[in-house]
Amino acid sequence: MSAVIEASGISKIYQMGEVEVHALRGVDLTVEDGEFISIMGASGSGKSTLMNVLGCLDHPTSGEYLLNGRDVSELNPNEFAEVRNTRIGFVFQVFNLLPRTTALDNVELPLLYDRTRRIEDPRAEAVAALERVGLRDRITHEPNQLSGGERQRVAIARALVNRPSIILADEPTGNLDSVMSLEIMELFGELNAQGITIIIVTHEHDIAEVTRRIIEMKDGAIIRDAVNVGGR
Amino acid sequence: MRLRNLLKIAIKSLTRNRMRSLLTSLGVIIGVGAVIVMVAIGQGAQADIEAQITSLGANMVMIFPGSSWSRGVSHGAGSQNRLTLDDADAIRERATLVTAVSTEVRVNAQIIGGDSNWNTSIQGVDPEYQEIRDWYTVSGEFFTERDVRAKAKVAVLGKTVADNLFPGSDPVGERIRIRNTPFKVVGVLEAKGQSAYGSDRDDVVMVPSTTALYRLAGGRYISRIFASAVSIEVSGAAEEELTAILREEHNLEPGEEDDFRVRSQAEFLETATETSRVMTLLLGAVAAVSLVVGGIGIMNIMLVSVTERTREIGIRLAVGARGSDVLVQFLTEAVVLALVGGTVGILLAVGVSVFLDRVVGMTTIISPAIVALAFCFSGAVGVFFGYYPARKAARLNPIDALRYE
Ligand SMILES: Nc1ncnc2c1ncn2[C@@H]1O[C@H](COP(=O)(O)OP(=O)(O)OP(=O)(O)O)[C@@H](O)[C@H]1O
Ligand SMILES: [Mg+2]
């Protein structure tokens, strides 16, 4: 197996006037291709900050981050945008779908910004992604016409549509009830089985139990990183 | 990103806020519409004035007494600061660039005819006057050369005078009294309507020049001399020729000022055209201000829109949009708004202009150049006023935009 993520000494400091907030204090993390990982930890322990750095939504203050062997901590904004567009799919707790826009249009969005390949039929690819998350019959629905679980599936379809090798999900089940949460985890399990590396952040143990590796954070550092024998 | 995608995104987000988009465009609609209508009205008025002046006889050359800078002030002994019938005869004899010459003697007088009286302007003229001013009788005949020589007491009535003194009947053959002198009506002139300056050109009575000069005015001096240049192209040369003849007649030494003024209709045409062009420009400029105000409206809405849609921008950036993609998106939205506004404004302006022309009876001329200019300008308004909000949107950091509350 080869490493898709190699992060070492990642730190993130927020300057709040006089006060420095150390959100991340030298995190080292290596993720192999095809892993299914959950990150746990108390509120404010730096989980979202780490995910944002890994997802190329934010730059770390210091540290080295190799994505598929390529150093991304010094990319320019446009190259950063391209990484977000083609290499990583990001799923948010609050879904972050465009309002008053159909599921299909939401899922198609990343394809409209892709400069790396010629996309013959973006509609068809978006429909295929929605099919993968089981929403073939909801493509013309707008977010407010969908249940929370369905919205998150649309968000996952959007993360999937440009065929990234990694999906990062920050509390994807945080706004869902337990039945829907397990359905979403089931979906992540299937996608992982198809070869996509998946990292999720969660507060719930039964959600984390689904994954094969569980990382625990505290005060901006990883305090436990263990294989979960019961996970898939 | 391909242009098609861009347009798609821009139009989608504009139609998502139909009412707001419409209200924003309204500023540009009114601005563009106002510019086009104003200029159309101005150019229509210009054409009207030109047509009216040309209808007075485009080749006409006029001679007025008095130098341009010392009107009415008599010079030293021997200086004859007036025009006489002899001057007109000299021109008739020697000028080669004019076809017809007529004197004009103006007298204001009370006339009595039928059962009523009327105060009007009496013009003593020669028969050539008809040709020079392109103004003929509709009933009866104009007086002749022989009437002029005989100082005959004959008169030709303007339409207004005829209607007032002899309502409902043909005055030819009737008798009228001008300053208690009896005159025989020999003809009625065709109606000319209002002059460019608003006076009634039909409120006139024409009598032979000699009759007016000796029987009514009782003097030696005439008011004006009219002549027709051979063509409009030579009217400048005709002016010079007439000046030379009159200088000789008046025994002016070289270096001495002219004691008369020569003006051609072509010059009047130029001044009037110039005046109305300035007016058109002014109207257009006032309307252009409203276009700028419309542009500021677009900027205002785009700024609000950037703030309101910060989250949307964050989502777009998070799925891989570049800053430039967001910039172009917002810029496209602004330009589409402005161009749609511009197009609707043009259609509206054409409608209003046609309505004014056909229904209200006001001449309007829509020039394609102004329409094209207004369209391009509205596009420029979109780019100019859309750029700042668009750049603001493009500079957002994805994570900050997503966290925006
Ligand atoms: N933009 C910011 N400016 C300043 N401080 C921040 C900012 N974002 C996060 N922090 C701080 O960094 C620390 C880590 O925040 P982070 O959001 O990563 O926590 P978390 O583990 O995701 O918490 P939760 O489980 O509640 O989502 C917190 O102390 C937080 O206050
Ligand atoms: Mg968090």
XYZ file of C-alpha atoms and ligand atoms in Angstrom:
669
model
C 0.000 0.000 0.000
C 1.152 3.540 -0.716
C 0.536 6.631 1.399
C -1.993 9.111 -0.036
C -1.612 11.558 2.837
C 1.667 12.221 4.604
C 1.382 15.115 7.020
C 4.122 15.949 9.476
C 4.432 18.665 12.072
C 1.197 20.368 10.995
C 0.370 23.312 13.215
C -2.233 26.003 12.915
C -2.208 29.166 14.965
C -5.065 31.658 14.892
C -4.083 35.146 15.879
C -6.932 36.666 17.871
C -5.632 40.139 18.587
C -3.093 39.638 21.368
C -3.983 36.006 21.969
C -2.637 33.117 19.898
C -4.964 30.146 19.572
C -3.050 26.946 18.874
C -5.683 24.928 17.042
C -3.142 22.317 15.855
C 0.180 21.575 17.584
C 2.447 19.546 15.318
C 0.156 16.826 14.002
C 1.783 13.879 12.206
C -0.537 11.702 10.163
C -0.034 9.135 7.438
C -2.970 7.693 5.554
C -2.587 4.731 3.219
C -4.564 4.357 0.038
C -7.997 2.825 0.663
C -8.154 3.415 4.407
C -11.404 4.173 6.264
C -10.628 6.371 9.273
C -12.637 8.225 11.887
C -11.333 11.114 13.972
C -12.832 11.705 17.404
C -12.178 14.167 20.188
C -13.709 16.796 22.401
C -15.148 19.982 20.969
C -12.394 22.441 20.178
C -9.709 19.756 19.945
C -8.843 20.806 16.387
C -10.619 18.142 14.307
C -12.216 20.581 11.860
C -9.032 22.590 11.596
C -7.123 19.428 10.645
C -9.772 18.400 8.115
C -9.686 21.849 6.504
C -5.928 21.646 6.145
C -6.103 18.107 4.744
C -8.926 19.192 2.414
C -6.875 22.126 1.081
C -9.509 24.579 2.248
C -6.970 26.220 4.530
C -3.195 26.536 4.797
C -1.380 25.288 7.893
C 0.807 27.768 9.774
C 3.689 25.325 9.531
C 4.376 21.717 8.683
C 4.670 19.605 5.580
C 1.740 18.068 3.780
C 2.262 15.619 0.937
C -0.839 14.638 -0.990
C -0.227 11.647 -3.270
C 3.477 12.363 -2.791
C 3.178 16.014 -3.844
C 3.852 18.866 -1.438
C 0.690 20.933 -1.365
C 1.487 23.317 1.460
C 3.112 25.724 -0.971
C 0.648 25.614 -3.858
C -0.729 28.863 -5.250
C -4.467 29.574 -4.899
C -5.336 28.275 -8.367
C -3.459 24.996 -7.866
C -5.139 24.730 -4.485
C -8.516 25.122 -6.178
C -7.586 22.377 -8.623
C -6.715 19.974 -5.767
C -10.092 20.660 -4.146
C -11.768 20.166 -7.481
C -10.178 16.913 -8.634
C -8.335 15.098 -5.809
C -10.464 15.558 -2.700
C -14.185 15.460 -2.047
C -15.312 17.361 1.026
C -18.537 16.678 2.942
C -19.764 19.159 5.554
C -21.912 18.733 8.640
C -24.311 21.445 7.348
C -24.425 19.953 3.809
C -23.524 23.266 2.141
C -25.687 22.739 -0.908
C -26.649 25.691 -3.105
C -30.174 26.701 -2.101
C -32.977 26.732 -4.678
C -30.831 24.630 -6.965
C -31.718 21.076 -7.966
C -29.784 18.066 -6.707
C -28.526 17.518 -10.237
C -27.230 21.090 -10.599
C -25.592 20.896 -7.179
C -23.802 17.678 -8.079
C -22.770 19.012 -11.483
C -21.079 22.042 -9.912
C -17.516 20.664 -9.484
C -17.551 19.474 -13.117
C -18.215 23.031 -14.325
C -15.007 24.188 -12.658
C -12.814 21.306 -13.846
C -10.052 22.488 -16.167
C -8.039 19.273 -16.146
C -10.176 17.251 -18.543
C -12.774 17.650 -21.242
C -16.084 16.531 -19.857
C -18.295 15.295 -22.667
C -21.513 15.058 -20.702
C -21.452 16.594 -17.216
C -25.187 15.915 -16.778
C -24.683 12.185 -17.278
C -21.773 12.107 -14.824
C -23.838 13.969 -12.228
C -26.736 11.540 -12.690
C -24.327 8.610 -12.304
C -22.991 10.095 -9.038
C -26.535 10.531 -7.726
C -27.230 6.918 -8.693
C -24.227 5.795 -6.647
C -25.737 7.413 -3.535
C -29.182 5.959 -4.296
C -30.915 9.185 -5.313
C -31.722 8.420 -8.954
C -35.347 9.441 -8.419
C -34.607 12.708 -6.602
C -32.478 14.518 -9.161
C -34.870 17.417 -9.777
C -35.519 18.045 -6.082
C -34.162 21.183 -4.487
C -32.485 20.967 -1.046
C -35.592 22.131 0.820
C -37.567 19.337 -0.819
C -35.190 16.668 0.546
C -34.779 15.057 3.971
C -31.569 15.663 5.946
C -30.222 12.237 5.003
C -31.017 12.828 1.345
C -29.318 16.222 1.436
C -26.194 14.641 2.827
C -26.338 12.025 0.070
C -26.504 14.824 -2.500
C -23.469 16.402 -0.819
C -21.667 13.063 -0.974
C -22.602 12.667 -4.643
C -21.107 16.120 -5.234
C -17.932 15.059 -3.415
C -17.800 11.917 -5.564
C -18.633 13.291 -8.969
C -15.173 14.342 -10.050
C -13.720 10.946 -9.030
C -11.449 12.005 -6.161
C -9.262 9.433 -4.459
C -10.066 10.854 -1.024
C -13.299 11.915 0.663
C -13.076 14.011 3.822
C -16.267 14.356 5.852
C -16.472 16.693 8.850
C -19.266 15.379 11.091
C -21.355 14.171 8.128
C -23.928 12.632 10.480
C -23.943 15.484 12.998
C -27.313 16.788 11.834
C -28.933 13.394 11.237
C -30.828 10.968 13.453
C -29.285 7.606 14.262
C -31.090 5.620 11.560
C -30.045 8.052 8.833
C -26.551 8.271 10.310
C -26.081 4.526 9.953
C -27.388 4.682 6.379
C -24.812 7.337 5.538
C -22.071 5.274 7.183
C -23.255 2.289 5.150
C -22.810 4.417 2.018
C -19.299 5.499 3.058
C -18.511 1.825 3.672
C -19.594 0.948 0.121
C -17.576 3.791 -1.402
C -14.541 2.695 0.647
C -15.026 -0.812 -0.657
C -14.856 0.665 -4.171
C -11.373 1.970 -3.305
C -11.903 5.536 -2.093
C -9.940 6.627 0.959
C -12.365 8.062 3.531
C -11.762 10.111 6.667
C -14.698 11.181 8.807
C -14.947 13.265 11.948
C -17.554 12.163 14.486
C -18.556 12.518 18.115
C -20.445 9.240 18.243
C -18.780 5.979 19.193
C -21.149 3.749 17.244
C -20.348 5.761 14.129
C -16.624 5.549 14.746
C -16.971 1.805 15.379
C -17.816 1.325 11.689
C -14.330 2.384 10.601
C -11.184 0.288 10.736
C -8.946 2.974 12.242
C -9.899 5.451 14.967
C -7.848 8.580 15.737
C -8.461 10.592 18.884
C -7.467 14.252 19.237
C -7.055 16.514 22.217
C -5.856 20.137 22.365
C -4.645 20.159 18.796
C -2.702 16.935 18.923
C -3.337 13.262 18.184
C -3.405 11.356 21.450
C -4.515 7.926 20.229
C -4.358 6.214 16.840
C -5.553 2.614 16.856
C -6.837 -0.104 14.598
C -10.476 -0.979 15.257
C -10.695 -4.698 14.758
C -14.484 -4.650 14.438
C -14.465 -2.033 11.619
C -14.545 -2.735 7.930
C -14.263 27.459 -17.461
C -16.217 27.588 -20.680
C -18.290 30.637 -21.557
C -21.427 28.546 -21.824
C -21.037 27.364 -18.216
C -20.447 30.929 -17.089
C -23.560 32.244 -18.769
C -25.505 29.303 -17.401
C -24.404 30.032 -13.835
C -25.025 33.772 -14.163
C -28.480 33.387 -15.679
C -29.434 30.744 -13.113
C -28.613 32.989 -10.204
C -30.335 35.965 -11.834
C -33.540 34.047 -12.452
C -33.404 32.775 -8.877
C -34.008 36.413 -7.873
C -36.288 37.480 -10.684
C -37.879 40.474 -8.963
C -34.620 41.881 -7.707
C -32.949 41.434 -11.087
C -35.830 43.249 -12.735
C -35.699 46.173 -10.321
C -31.950 46.431 -10.754
C -32.280 46.459 -14.520
C -34.948 49.128 -14.271
C -32.281 51.768 -13.634
C -30.514 50.846 -16.853
C -33.811 50.443 -18.743
C -34.818 53.988 -17.840
C -31.324 55.365 -18.436
C -30.899 53.832 -21.885
C -34.503 54.600 -22.805
C -34.171 58.230 -21.735
C -30.950 58.739 -23.698
C -32.423 57.343 -26.899
C -35.773 59.152 -26.618
C -34.149 62.474 -25.732
C -31.727 62.299 -28.619
C -34.536 61.189 -30.963
C -36.616 64.207 -29.939
C -33.632 66.542 -30.311
C -32.779 65.229 -33.759
C -36.432 65.381 -34.760
C -36.590 69.040 -33.747
C -33.388 69.677 -35.672
C -34.859 68.110 -38.796
C -38.049 70.162 -38.357
C -36.119 73.416 -38.129
C -33.999 72.533 -41.142
C -37.069 71.643 -43.186
C -38.762 74.875 -42.195
C -35.786 77.040 -43.068
C -35.368 75.254 -46.373
C -39.055 75.906 -47.069
C -38.308 79.631 -46.922
C -36.145 79.114 -49.968
C -32.744 77.594 -49.410
C -31.026 79.781 -52.020
C -32.276 83.028 -50.559
C -29.853 85.874 -49.895
C -31.009 88.878 -47.814
C -29.608 92.383 -47.568
C -30.317 94.481 -44.458
C -29.516 98.153 -43.986
C -26.951 99.300 -41.441
C -23.493 97.981 -40.649
C -23.313 95.097 -38.244
C -21.601 97.127 -35.532
C -23.216 100.567 -35.813
C -26.819 99.842 -36.502
C -28.784 103.012 -37.141
C -25.932 105.346 -36.314
C -25.346 107.725 -39.162
C -21.801 108.159 -40.356
C -20.300 111.395 -41.608
C -21.724 113.466 -44.464
C -22.257 111.541 -47.644
C -22.630 108.227 -45.873
C -25.913 106.721 -46.895
C -26.661 104.160 -44.225
C -29.865 102.947 -45.931
C -31.154 100.793 -48.772
C -33.128 102.206 -51.637
C -35.034 100.932 -54.650
C -32.069 102.075 -56.757
C -29.865 99.588 -54.926
C -32.238 96.816 -55.953
C -32.215 98.021 -59.551
C -28.416 98.073 -59.577
C -28.399 94.464 -58.424
C -30.962 93.502 -61.043
C -28.795 95.040 -63.717
C -25.356 93.826 -62.729
C -25.509 90.734 -60.565
C -24.792 87.481 -62.419
C -25.144 84.974 -59.605
C -28.725 85.772 -58.637
C -31.865 84.932 -60.565
C -34.543 87.024 -58.902
C -34.460 90.205 -56.846
C -37.206 91.744 -54.750
C -37.327 94.674 -52.375
C -39.319 94.593 -49.168
C -40.895 97.561 -47.402
C -42.482 96.766 -44.057
C -45.246 98.884 -42.588
C -47.548 98.019 -39.715
C -51.032 99.225 -40.361
C -54.650 98.912 -39.457
C -56.719 97.547 -42.312
C -60.436 97.604 -42.723
C -62.290 95.189 -44.914
C -65.640 93.534 -44.986
C -67.240 94.375 -41.636
C -64.131 94.178 -39.494
C -60.697 95.569 -39.057
C -57.369 93.895 -38.465
C -53.927 95.016 -37.423
C -51.230 93.393 -39.496
C -47.900 93.750 -41.197
C -47.954 95.222 -44.697
C -45.150 94.067 -46.957
C -44.330 96.037 -50.044
C -42.630 93.611 -52.427
C -41.955 92.919 -56.092
C -43.509 90.031 -58.081
C -40.193 88.103 -57.934
C -40.838 87.743 -54.219
C -43.092 84.766 -54.970
C -40.288 82.873 -56.641
C -37.654 83.808 -54.073
C -39.732 82.652 -51.113
C -41.527 79.907 -52.987
C -44.847 81.423 -51.951
C -47.681 81.654 -54.440
C -51.353 82.606 -54.520
C -54.100 80.012 -54.152
C -56.810 82.320 -55.372
C -56.626 85.276 -57.763
C -53.249 86.512 -59.042
C -50.187 88.150 -57.582
C -49.719 91.769 -58.707
C -47.431 92.404 -61.669
C -44.424 94.437 -62.698
C -46.779 96.997 -64.167
C -48.614 97.393 -60.827
C -45.233 98.124 -59.243
C -44.379 100.756 -61.797
C -47.841 102.336 -61.429
C -47.815 102.251 -57.600
C -51.144 100.465 -58.005
C -53.471 100.165 -55.015
C -53.760 96.380 -55.161
C -53.195 93.870 -52.342
C -52.618 90.151 -51.885
C -53.863 88.805 -48.538
C -52.241 86.186 -46.324
C -54.484 83.310 -45.246
C -54.977 84.614 -41.690
C -55.940 88.091 -42.848
C -58.305 86.737 -45.499
C -59.990 84.429 -42.946
C -60.431 87.246 -40.453
C -61.709 89.941 -42.768
C -63.752 87.764 -45.118
C -64.652 84.603 -43.226
C -66.100 81.931 -45.455
C -65.848 83.857 -48.725
C -63.233 84.520 -51.402
C -61.938 88.077 -50.920
C -60.600 88.411 -54.492
C -62.204 91.465 -56.050
C -63.226 92.881 -52.648
C -62.067 96.273 -51.425
C -60.093 96.956 -48.273
C -58.717 100.149 -46.745
C -55.182 100.414 -45.539
C -54.615 103.618 -43.565
C -57.752 104.923 -45.196
C -56.412 104.336 -48.695
C -58.691 101.992 -50.662
C -57.051 98.863 -52.132
C -58.406 96.164 -54.376
C -57.750 92.557 -53.306
C -56.282 90.684 -56.274
C -55.183 87.430 -54.646
C -54.894 85.213 -51.567
C -51.602 83.548 -50.629
C -51.260 79.878 -49.803
C -50.967 79.080 -46.070
C -47.372 78.836 -44.761
C -48.132 78.149 -41.109
C -45.950 79.093 -38.175
C -42.378 80.173 -38.605
C -39.538 78.390 -36.818
C -39.737 81.095 -34.184
C -43.457 80.725 -33.609
C -44.922 83.732 -35.415
C -47.811 83.385 -37.875
C -46.388 83.808 -41.356
C -49.885 84.060 -42.859
C -50.707 87.223 -40.911
C -49.564 89.496 -43.744
C -50.795 91.707 -46.576
C -48.601 92.160 -49.660
C -48.739 95.248 -51.832
C -46.384 96.505 -54.572
C -43.096 97.834 -53.123
C -43.547 101.284 -54.653
C -47.094 101.542 -53.298
C -45.896 100.680 -49.802
C -42.930 103.033 -49.998
C -44.609 106.121 -51.431
C -48.259 105.780 -50.416
C -47.970 104.096 -46.993
C -44.484 104.614 -45.546
C -43.934 107.910 -47.246
C -40.156 107.635 -47.349
C -37.172 106.718 -49.484
C -35.832 103.754 -47.628
C -36.713 100.100 -47.951
C -36.456 97.439 -45.252
C -34.686 94.639 -47.063
C -33.662 93.329 -50.433
C -34.221 89.651 -51.214
C -32.470 87.739 -53.941
C -32.256 84.134 -55.068
C -28.801 82.760 -55.674
C -28.469 80.645 -58.804
C -27.875 77.623 -56.563
C -27.190 76.923 -52.882
C -23.535 76.192 -53.709
C -22.920 79.711 -55.061
C -24.805 81.528 -52.306
C -21.469 82.435 -50.698
C -20.154 83.853 -53.972
C -23.473 85.622 -54.568
C -23.100 87.291 -51.163
C -19.698 88.642 -52.218
C -20.982 89.824 -55.563
C -23.906 91.694 -53.985
C -21.584 93.244 -51.415
C -19.302 94.551 -54.189
C -22.212 96.012 -56.153
C -23.683 97.759 -53.121
C -20.301 99.143 -51.992
C -19.951 100.706 -55.389
C -23.532 102.046 -55.301
C -22.918 103.555 -51.873
C -19.551 105.010 -52.951
C -17.637 103.335 -50.164
C -13.851 103.768 -50.221
C -11.718 100.673 -49.745
C -11.260 100.201 -45.977
C -14.567 101.813 -45.156
C -17.124 99.653 -43.327
C -20.105 98.270 -45.223
C -23.272 100.205 -44.394
C -25.456 97.155 -45.053
C -25.392 93.478 -44.193
C -25.720 90.516 -46.529
C -26.861 87.152 -45.136
C -27.674 83.933 -46.948
C -30.247 81.385 -45.894
C -27.434 78.801 -45.875
C -25.877 80.693 -42.951
C -29.159 80.739 -41.038
C -29.497 77.055 -41.671
C -26.055 76.492 -40.191
C -26.730 78.517 -37.054
C -30.100 76.909 -36.457
C -28.668 73.431 -36.983
C -25.823 74.226 -34.635
C -28.240 75.467 -31.970
C -30.421 72.383 -32.110
C -27.352 70.125 -32.143
C -26.236 71.707 -28.883
C -29.736 71.171 -27.502
C -29.655 67.498 -28.530
C -26.292 67.095 -26.857
C -27.596 68.677 -23.683
C -30.687 66.469 -23.577
C -28.525 63.418 -24.177
C -26.130 64.412 -21.408
C -28.938 64.839 -18.891
C -30.282 61.422 -19.850
C -26.790 59.914 -19.577
C -26.708 60.949 -15.944
C -29.700 58.700 -15.313
C -27.788 55.873 -16.984
C -24.932 56.364 -14.536
C -27.427 56.344 -11.669
C -28.736 53.049 -13.077
C -25.178 51.716 -13.028
C -24.760 52.657 -9.398
C -27.979 50.730 -8.723
C -26.344 47.664 -10.264
C -23.254 48.126 -8.137
C -25.364 48.474 -5.024
C -27.297 45.269 -5.710
C -24.150 43.361 -6.633
C -22.492 44.431 -3.382
C -25.516 43.322 -1.380
C -25.568 40.158 -3.415
C -21.901 39.385 -2.661
C -22.517 39.749 1.067
C -25.733 37.791 0.936
C -24.192 35.044 -1.148
C -20.924 34.730 0.735
C -21.868 31.180 1.639
C -22.585 30.352 -1.977
C -19.178 31.741 -2.907
C -17.637 29.564 -0.175
C -19.377 26.483 -1.590
C -18.154 27.238 -5.093
C -14.591 27.788 -3.876
C -14.752 24.586 -1.781
C -15.672 22.437 -4.781
C -12.814 23.855 -6.818
C -13.771 27.239 -8.278
C -10.875 29.644 -8.677
C -11.070 33.232 -7.476
C -11.140 34.251 -11.136
C -14.147 31.967 -11.750
C -16.066 33.773 -9.024
C -14.916 37.148 -10.348
C -16.064 36.316 -13.850
C -19.355 34.914 -12.552
C -20.276 38.099 -10.708
C -19.022 40.257 -13.543
C -21.100 38.236 -16.006
C -24.150 38.666 -13.801
C -23.650 42.429 -13.725
C -23.108 42.624 -17.477
C -26.107 40.398 -18.240
C -28.258 42.595 -15.981
C -27.005 45.724 -17.716
C -27.345 44.336 -21.231
C -30.837 42.963 -20.619
C -31.719 46.370 -19.173
C -30.134 48.026 -22.201
C -32.052 45.866 -24.669
C -35.390 46.422 -22.938
C -34.566 50.136 -22.716
C -33.902 50.275 -26.463
C -37.177 48.500 -27.279
C -39.053 50.800 -24.929
C -37.401 53.896 -26.408
C -38.257 52.811 -29.951
C -41.867 52.298 -28.831
C -42.055 55.700 -27.154
C -40.417 57.457 -30.123
C -42.766 55.859 -32.628
C -45.706 56.771 -30.359
C -44.556 60.407 -30.148
C -44.077 60.519 -33.897
C -47.288 58.810 -35.012
C -49.745 59.685 -32.262
C -48.536 62.888 -30.630
C -47.211 64.328 -33.879
C -43.775 65.235 -32.573
C -41.010 64.499 -35.055
C -38.536 61.962 -33.611
C -35.556 60.434 -35.358
C -33.923 57.326 -33.873
C -30.347 57.133 -35.046
C -28.856 53.625 -35.153
C -25.553 55.077 -33.923
C -27.148 56.243 -30.671
C -28.869 52.879 -30.195
C -25.571 51.043 -30.708
C -23.799 53.483 -28.408
C -26.425 53.109 -25.671
C -26.179 49.319 -25.901
C -22.377 49.329 -25.646
C -22.543 51.883 -22.867
C -24.914 49.742 -20.833
C -22.490 46.830 -21.214
C -19.689 49.098 -20.037
C -21.839 50.164 -17.081
C -22.152 46.484 -16.157
C -18.406 45.884 -16.320
C -17.508 49.110 -14.568
C -19.971 48.886 -11.694
C -19.808 45.098 -11.447
C -16.038 44.897 -11.153
C -15.620 46.106 -7.594
C -18.229 43.775 -6.031
C -16.969 40.896 -8.168
C -13.401 41.389 -7.040
C -14.564 41.522 -3.456
C -16.228 38.151 -3.917
C -13.222 36.624 -5.653
C -10.812 37.511 -2.864
C -12.673 35.564 -0.200
C -10.905 32.638 1.420
C -13.056 29.491 1.007
C -13.145 28.605 4.676
C -13.934 32.165 5.768
C -16.688 32.383 3.179
C -18.205 29.102 4.375
C -18.109 30.168 8.014
C -19.761 33.522 7.171
C -22.950 34.041 9.152
N -11.287 31.066 12.487
C -10.858 30.868 13.750
N -10.337 31.887 14.422
C -9.894 31.704 15.677
N -9.918 30.538 16.336
C -10.442 29.479 15.714
C -10.932 29.583 14.391
N -11.397 28.379 13.992
C -11.191 27.551 15.054
N -10.619 28.214 16.075
C -10.235 27.654 17.361
O -9.431 26.513 17.090
C -9.748 25.507 17.971
C -10.080 24.238 17.221
O -11.291 24.433 16.506
P -11.966 23.301 15.623
O -13.115 23.910 14.922
O -10.929 22.655 14.820
O -12.502 22.281 16.743
P -13.326 20.946 16.550
O -12.515 19.874 17.101
O -13.746 20.808 15.153
O -14.593 21.208 17.464
P -16.085 20.699 17.246
O -16.101 19.288 17.647
O -16.886 21.556 18.170
O -16.429 20.917 15.831
C -10.896 25.987 18.849
O -10.361 26.372 20.087
C -11.417 27.173 18.113
O -11.857 28.159 19.018
Mg -15.571 20.806 14.058
